[in-house]
PDB file of C-alpha atoms in Angstrom:
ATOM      1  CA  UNK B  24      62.903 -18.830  46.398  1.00 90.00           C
ATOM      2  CA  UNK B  25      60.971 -20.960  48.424  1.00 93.00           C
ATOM      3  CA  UNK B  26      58.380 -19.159  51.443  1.00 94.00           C
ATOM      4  CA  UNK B  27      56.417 -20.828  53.881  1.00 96.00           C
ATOM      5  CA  UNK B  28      53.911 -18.759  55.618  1.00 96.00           C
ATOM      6  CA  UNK B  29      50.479 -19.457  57.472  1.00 96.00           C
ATOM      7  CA  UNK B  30      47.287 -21.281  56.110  1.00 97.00           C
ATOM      8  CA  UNK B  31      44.501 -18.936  55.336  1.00 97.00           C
ATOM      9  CA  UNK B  32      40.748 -20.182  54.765  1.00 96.00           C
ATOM     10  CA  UNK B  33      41.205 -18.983  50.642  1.00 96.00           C
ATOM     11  CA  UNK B  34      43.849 -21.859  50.510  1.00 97.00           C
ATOM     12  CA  UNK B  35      41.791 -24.728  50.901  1.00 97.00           C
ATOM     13  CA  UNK B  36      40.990 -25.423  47.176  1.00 96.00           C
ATOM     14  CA  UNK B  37      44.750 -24.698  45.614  1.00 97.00           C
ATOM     15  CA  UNK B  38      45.885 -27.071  48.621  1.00 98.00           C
ATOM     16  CA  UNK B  39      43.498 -29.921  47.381  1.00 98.00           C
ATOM     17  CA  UNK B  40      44.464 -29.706  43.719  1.00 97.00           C
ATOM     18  CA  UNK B  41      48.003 -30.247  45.255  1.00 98.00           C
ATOM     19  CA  UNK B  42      46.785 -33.105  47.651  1.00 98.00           C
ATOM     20  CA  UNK B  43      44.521 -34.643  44.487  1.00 98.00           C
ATOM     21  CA  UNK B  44      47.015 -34.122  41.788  1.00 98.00           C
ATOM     22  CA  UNK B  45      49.960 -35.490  43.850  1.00 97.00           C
ATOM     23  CA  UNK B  46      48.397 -38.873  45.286  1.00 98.00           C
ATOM     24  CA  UNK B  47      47.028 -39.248  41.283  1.00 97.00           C
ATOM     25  CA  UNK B  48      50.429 -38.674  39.481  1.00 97.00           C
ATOM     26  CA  UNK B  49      53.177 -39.314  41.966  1.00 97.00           C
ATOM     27  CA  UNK B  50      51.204 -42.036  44.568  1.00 97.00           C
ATOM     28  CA  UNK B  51      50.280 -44.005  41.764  1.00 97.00           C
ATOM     29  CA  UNK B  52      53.426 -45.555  41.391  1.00 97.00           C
ATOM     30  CA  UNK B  53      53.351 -47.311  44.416  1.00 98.00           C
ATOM     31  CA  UNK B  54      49.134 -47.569  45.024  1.00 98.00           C
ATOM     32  CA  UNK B  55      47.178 -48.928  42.280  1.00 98.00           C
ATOM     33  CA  UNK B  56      44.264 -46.790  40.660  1.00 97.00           C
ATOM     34  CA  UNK B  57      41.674 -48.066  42.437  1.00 98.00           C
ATOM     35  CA  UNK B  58      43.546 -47.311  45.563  1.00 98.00           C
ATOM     36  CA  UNK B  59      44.552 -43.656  44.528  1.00 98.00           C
ATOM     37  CA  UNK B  60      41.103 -42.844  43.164  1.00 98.00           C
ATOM     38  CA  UNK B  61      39.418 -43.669  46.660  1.00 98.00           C
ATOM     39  CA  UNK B  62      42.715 -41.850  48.459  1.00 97.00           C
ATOM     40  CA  UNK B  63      41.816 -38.871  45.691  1.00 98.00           C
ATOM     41  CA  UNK B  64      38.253 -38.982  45.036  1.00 97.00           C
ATOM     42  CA  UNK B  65      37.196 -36.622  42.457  1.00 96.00           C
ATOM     43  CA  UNK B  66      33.275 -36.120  43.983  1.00 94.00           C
ATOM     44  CA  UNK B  67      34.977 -34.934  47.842  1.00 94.00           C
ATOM     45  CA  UNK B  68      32.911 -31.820  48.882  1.00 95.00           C
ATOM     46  CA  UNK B  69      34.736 -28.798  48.945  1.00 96.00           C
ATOM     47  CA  UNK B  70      32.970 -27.698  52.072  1.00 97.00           C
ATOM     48  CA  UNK B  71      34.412 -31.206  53.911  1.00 96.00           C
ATOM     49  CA  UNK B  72      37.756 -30.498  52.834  1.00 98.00           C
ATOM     50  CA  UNK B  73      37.649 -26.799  53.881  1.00 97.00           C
ATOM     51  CA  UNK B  74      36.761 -27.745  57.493  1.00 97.00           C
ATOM     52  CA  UNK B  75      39.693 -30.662  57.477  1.00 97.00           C
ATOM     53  CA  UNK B  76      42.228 -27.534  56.426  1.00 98.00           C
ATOM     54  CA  UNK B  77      40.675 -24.888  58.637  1.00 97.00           C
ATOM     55  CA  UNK B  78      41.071 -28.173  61.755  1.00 98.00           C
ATOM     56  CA  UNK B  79      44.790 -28.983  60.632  1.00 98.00           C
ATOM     57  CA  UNK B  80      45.921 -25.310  59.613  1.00 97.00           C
ATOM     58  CA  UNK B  81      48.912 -26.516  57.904  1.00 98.00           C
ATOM     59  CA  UNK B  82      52.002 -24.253  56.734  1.00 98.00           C
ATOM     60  CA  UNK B  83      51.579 -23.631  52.833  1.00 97.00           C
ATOM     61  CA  UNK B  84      54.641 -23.130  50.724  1.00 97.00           C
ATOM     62  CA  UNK B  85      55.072 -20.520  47.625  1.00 95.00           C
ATOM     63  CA  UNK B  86      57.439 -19.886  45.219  1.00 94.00           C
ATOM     64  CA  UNK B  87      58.011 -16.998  42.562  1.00 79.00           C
ATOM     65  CA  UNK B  88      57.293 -14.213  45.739  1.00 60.00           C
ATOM     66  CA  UNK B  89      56.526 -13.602  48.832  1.00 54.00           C
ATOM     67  CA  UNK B  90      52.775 -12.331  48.172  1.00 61.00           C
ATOM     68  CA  UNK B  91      50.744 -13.762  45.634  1.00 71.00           C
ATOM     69  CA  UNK B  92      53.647 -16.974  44.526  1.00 85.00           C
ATOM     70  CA  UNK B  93      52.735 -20.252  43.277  1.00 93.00           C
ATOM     71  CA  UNK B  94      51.166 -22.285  46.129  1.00 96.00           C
ATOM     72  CA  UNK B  95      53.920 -25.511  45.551  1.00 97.00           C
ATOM     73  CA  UNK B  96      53.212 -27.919  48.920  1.00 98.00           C
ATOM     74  CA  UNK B  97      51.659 -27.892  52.259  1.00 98.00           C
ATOM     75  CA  UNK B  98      52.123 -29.864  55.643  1.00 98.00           C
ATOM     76  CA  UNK B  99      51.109 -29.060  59.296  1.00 98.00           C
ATOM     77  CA  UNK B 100      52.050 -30.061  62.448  1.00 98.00           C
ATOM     78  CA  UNK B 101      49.422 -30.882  65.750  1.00 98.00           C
ATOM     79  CA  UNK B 102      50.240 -30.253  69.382  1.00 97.00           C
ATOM     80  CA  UNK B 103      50.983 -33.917  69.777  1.00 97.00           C
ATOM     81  CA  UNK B 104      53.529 -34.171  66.773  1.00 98.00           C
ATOM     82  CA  UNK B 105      51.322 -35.496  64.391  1.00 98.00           C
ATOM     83  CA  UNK B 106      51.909 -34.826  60.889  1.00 98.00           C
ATOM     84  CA  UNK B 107      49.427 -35.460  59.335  1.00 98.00           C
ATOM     85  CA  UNK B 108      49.092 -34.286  55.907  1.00 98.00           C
ATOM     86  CA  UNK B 109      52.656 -33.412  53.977  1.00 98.00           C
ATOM     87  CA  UNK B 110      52.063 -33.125  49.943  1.00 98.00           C
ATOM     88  CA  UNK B 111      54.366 -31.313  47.585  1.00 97.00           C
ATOM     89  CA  UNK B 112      53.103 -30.330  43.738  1.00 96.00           C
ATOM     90  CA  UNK B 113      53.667 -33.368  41.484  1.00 95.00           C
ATOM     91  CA  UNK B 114      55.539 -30.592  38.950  1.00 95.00           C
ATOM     92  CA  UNK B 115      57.847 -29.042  41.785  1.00 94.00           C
ATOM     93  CA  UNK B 116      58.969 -32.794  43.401  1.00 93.00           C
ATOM     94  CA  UNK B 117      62.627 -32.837  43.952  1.00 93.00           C
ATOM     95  CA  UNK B 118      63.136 -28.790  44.311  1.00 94.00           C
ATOM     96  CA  UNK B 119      63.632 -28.775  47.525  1.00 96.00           C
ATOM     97  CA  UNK B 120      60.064 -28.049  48.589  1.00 97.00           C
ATOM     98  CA  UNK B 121      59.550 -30.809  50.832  1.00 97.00           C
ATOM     99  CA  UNK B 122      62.982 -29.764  52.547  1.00 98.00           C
ATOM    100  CA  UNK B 123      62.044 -26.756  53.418  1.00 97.00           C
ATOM    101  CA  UNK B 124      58.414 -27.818  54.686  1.00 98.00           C
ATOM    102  CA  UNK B 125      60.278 -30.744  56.663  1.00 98.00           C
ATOM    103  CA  UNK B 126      62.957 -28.386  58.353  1.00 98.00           C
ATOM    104  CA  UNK B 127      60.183 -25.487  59.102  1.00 98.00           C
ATOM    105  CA  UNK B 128      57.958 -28.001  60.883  1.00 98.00           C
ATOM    106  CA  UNK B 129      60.991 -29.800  62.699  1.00 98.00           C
ATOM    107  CA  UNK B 130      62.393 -26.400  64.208  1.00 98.00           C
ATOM    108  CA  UNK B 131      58.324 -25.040  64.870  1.00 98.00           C
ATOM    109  CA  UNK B 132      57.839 -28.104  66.998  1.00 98.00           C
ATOM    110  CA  UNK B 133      61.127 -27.967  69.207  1.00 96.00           C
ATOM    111  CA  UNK B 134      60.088 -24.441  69.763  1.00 97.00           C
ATOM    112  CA  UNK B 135      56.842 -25.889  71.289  1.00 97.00           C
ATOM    113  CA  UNK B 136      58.587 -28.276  72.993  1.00 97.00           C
ATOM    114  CA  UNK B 137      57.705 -31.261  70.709  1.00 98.00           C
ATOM    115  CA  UNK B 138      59.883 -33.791  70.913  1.00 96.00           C
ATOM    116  CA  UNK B 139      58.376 -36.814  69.411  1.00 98.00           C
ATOM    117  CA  UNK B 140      57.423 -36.198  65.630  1.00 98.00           C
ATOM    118  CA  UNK B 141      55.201 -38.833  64.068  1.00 98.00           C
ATOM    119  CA  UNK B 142      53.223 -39.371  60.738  1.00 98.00           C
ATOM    120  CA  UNK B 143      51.168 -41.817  58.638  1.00 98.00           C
ATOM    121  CA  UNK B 144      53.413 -42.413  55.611  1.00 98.00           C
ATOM    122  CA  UNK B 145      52.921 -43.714  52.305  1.00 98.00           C
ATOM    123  CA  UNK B 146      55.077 -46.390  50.507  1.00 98.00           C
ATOM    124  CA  UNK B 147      55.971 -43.443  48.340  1.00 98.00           C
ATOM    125  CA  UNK B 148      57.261 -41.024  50.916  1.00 98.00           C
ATOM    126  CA  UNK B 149      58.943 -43.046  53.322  1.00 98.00           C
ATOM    127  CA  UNK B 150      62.318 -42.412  52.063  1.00 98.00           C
ATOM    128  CA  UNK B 151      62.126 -39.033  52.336  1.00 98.00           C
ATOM    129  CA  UNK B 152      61.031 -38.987  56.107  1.00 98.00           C
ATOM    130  CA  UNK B 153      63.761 -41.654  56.592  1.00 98.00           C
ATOM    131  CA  UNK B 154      66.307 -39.266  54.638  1.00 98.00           C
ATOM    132  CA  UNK B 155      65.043 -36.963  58.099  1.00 98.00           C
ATOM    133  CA  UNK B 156      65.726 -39.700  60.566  1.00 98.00           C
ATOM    134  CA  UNK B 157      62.300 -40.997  60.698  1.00 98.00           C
ATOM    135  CA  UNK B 158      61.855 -44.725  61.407  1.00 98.00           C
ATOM    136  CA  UNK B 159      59.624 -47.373  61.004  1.00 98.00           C
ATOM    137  CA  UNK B 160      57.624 -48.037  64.362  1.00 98.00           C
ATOM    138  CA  UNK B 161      55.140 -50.437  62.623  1.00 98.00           C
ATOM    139  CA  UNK B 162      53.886 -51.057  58.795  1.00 98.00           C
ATOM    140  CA  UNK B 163      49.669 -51.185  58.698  1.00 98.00           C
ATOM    141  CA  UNK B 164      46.982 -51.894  56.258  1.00 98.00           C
ATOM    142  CA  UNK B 165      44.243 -48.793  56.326  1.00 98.00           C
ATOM    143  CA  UNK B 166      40.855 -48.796  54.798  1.00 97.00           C
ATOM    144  CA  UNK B 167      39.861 -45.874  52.111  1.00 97.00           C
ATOM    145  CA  UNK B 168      36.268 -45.689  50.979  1.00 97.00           C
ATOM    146  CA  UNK B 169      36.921 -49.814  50.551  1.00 97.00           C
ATOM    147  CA  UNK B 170      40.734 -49.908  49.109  1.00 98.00           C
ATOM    148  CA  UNK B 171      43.016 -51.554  51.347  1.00 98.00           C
ATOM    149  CA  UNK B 172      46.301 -49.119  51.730  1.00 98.00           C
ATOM    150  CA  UNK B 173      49.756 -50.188  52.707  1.00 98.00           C
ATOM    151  CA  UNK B 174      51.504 -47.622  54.714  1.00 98.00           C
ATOM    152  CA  UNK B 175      54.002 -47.074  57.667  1.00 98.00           C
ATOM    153  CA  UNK B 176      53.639 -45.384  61.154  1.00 98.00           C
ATOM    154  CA  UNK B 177      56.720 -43.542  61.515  1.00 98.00           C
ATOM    155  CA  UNK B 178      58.402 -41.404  64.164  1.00 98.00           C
ATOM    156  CA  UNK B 179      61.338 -39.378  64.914  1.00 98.00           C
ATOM    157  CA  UNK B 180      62.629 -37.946  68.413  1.00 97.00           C
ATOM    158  CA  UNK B 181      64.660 -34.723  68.198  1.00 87.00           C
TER     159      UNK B 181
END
């Protein structure tokens, strides 16, 4: 059973090793290593990624039970639509984790009235937002700690 609750402050470091592991193992096919070691960087202070968690307060999902599961994925949702982080476990990819994050954060925001959703996506998930009706709206070049990353701004209107 998948559960998607609330961030809380004590998530921060099982949510990196999920952001770190999953840019490293599943990423890398698309990014080369330079590019997924400065995405991933293995010397980030913990305090600096605390405060980016505690600003984005994403929804965190569990398996194996309600209190105390597995933390499996994460993803949050702004005011504006943004999504801007969305990472499942590299060792739970294709359970339906990413689903369920996608659907809760799709039927949170037209509850709040969003109706534009839009992300930053990576070569590597971009058929997964388009599998949720996202589409292309332009393709960039960013700039991570000096590697040059292809991705895609993407939206989706509900």
């Amino acid at each position: 059973m998948i559960y998607i609750r609330k961030y809380n402050e004590s998530d921060a470091r099982d949510l990196w090793t999920i952001f770190y592991h999953t840019i490293r193992n599943v990423n890398s096919r698309d990014y080369t290593r330079a590019q997924v070691e400065a995405w991933a960087p293995d010397d980030v202070s913990p305090e600096a990624w605390q405060r980016k968690m505690n600003a984005i307060s994403p929804f965190v999902a569990e398996i194996d039970g309600e209190i105390d599961g597995e933390i499996v994925g994460y993803t949050d949702l702004q005011e504006d639509g943004l999504i801007d982080h969305f990472f499942c476990h590299h060792e739970h990819q294709g359970n339906g984790i990413g689903r369920h994050l996608m659907e809760h954060v799709l039927r949170v925001g037209e509850l709040q009235g969003i109706n534009r959703f839009y992300s930053e996506v990576s070569i590597t998930a971009r058929p997964f937002y388009e599998k949720f009706g996202f589409k292309v709206v332009k393709e960039q070049t960013i700039e991570i700690r000096g590697q040059k990353l292809r991705n895609f701004v993407m939206e989706k209107f509900s």
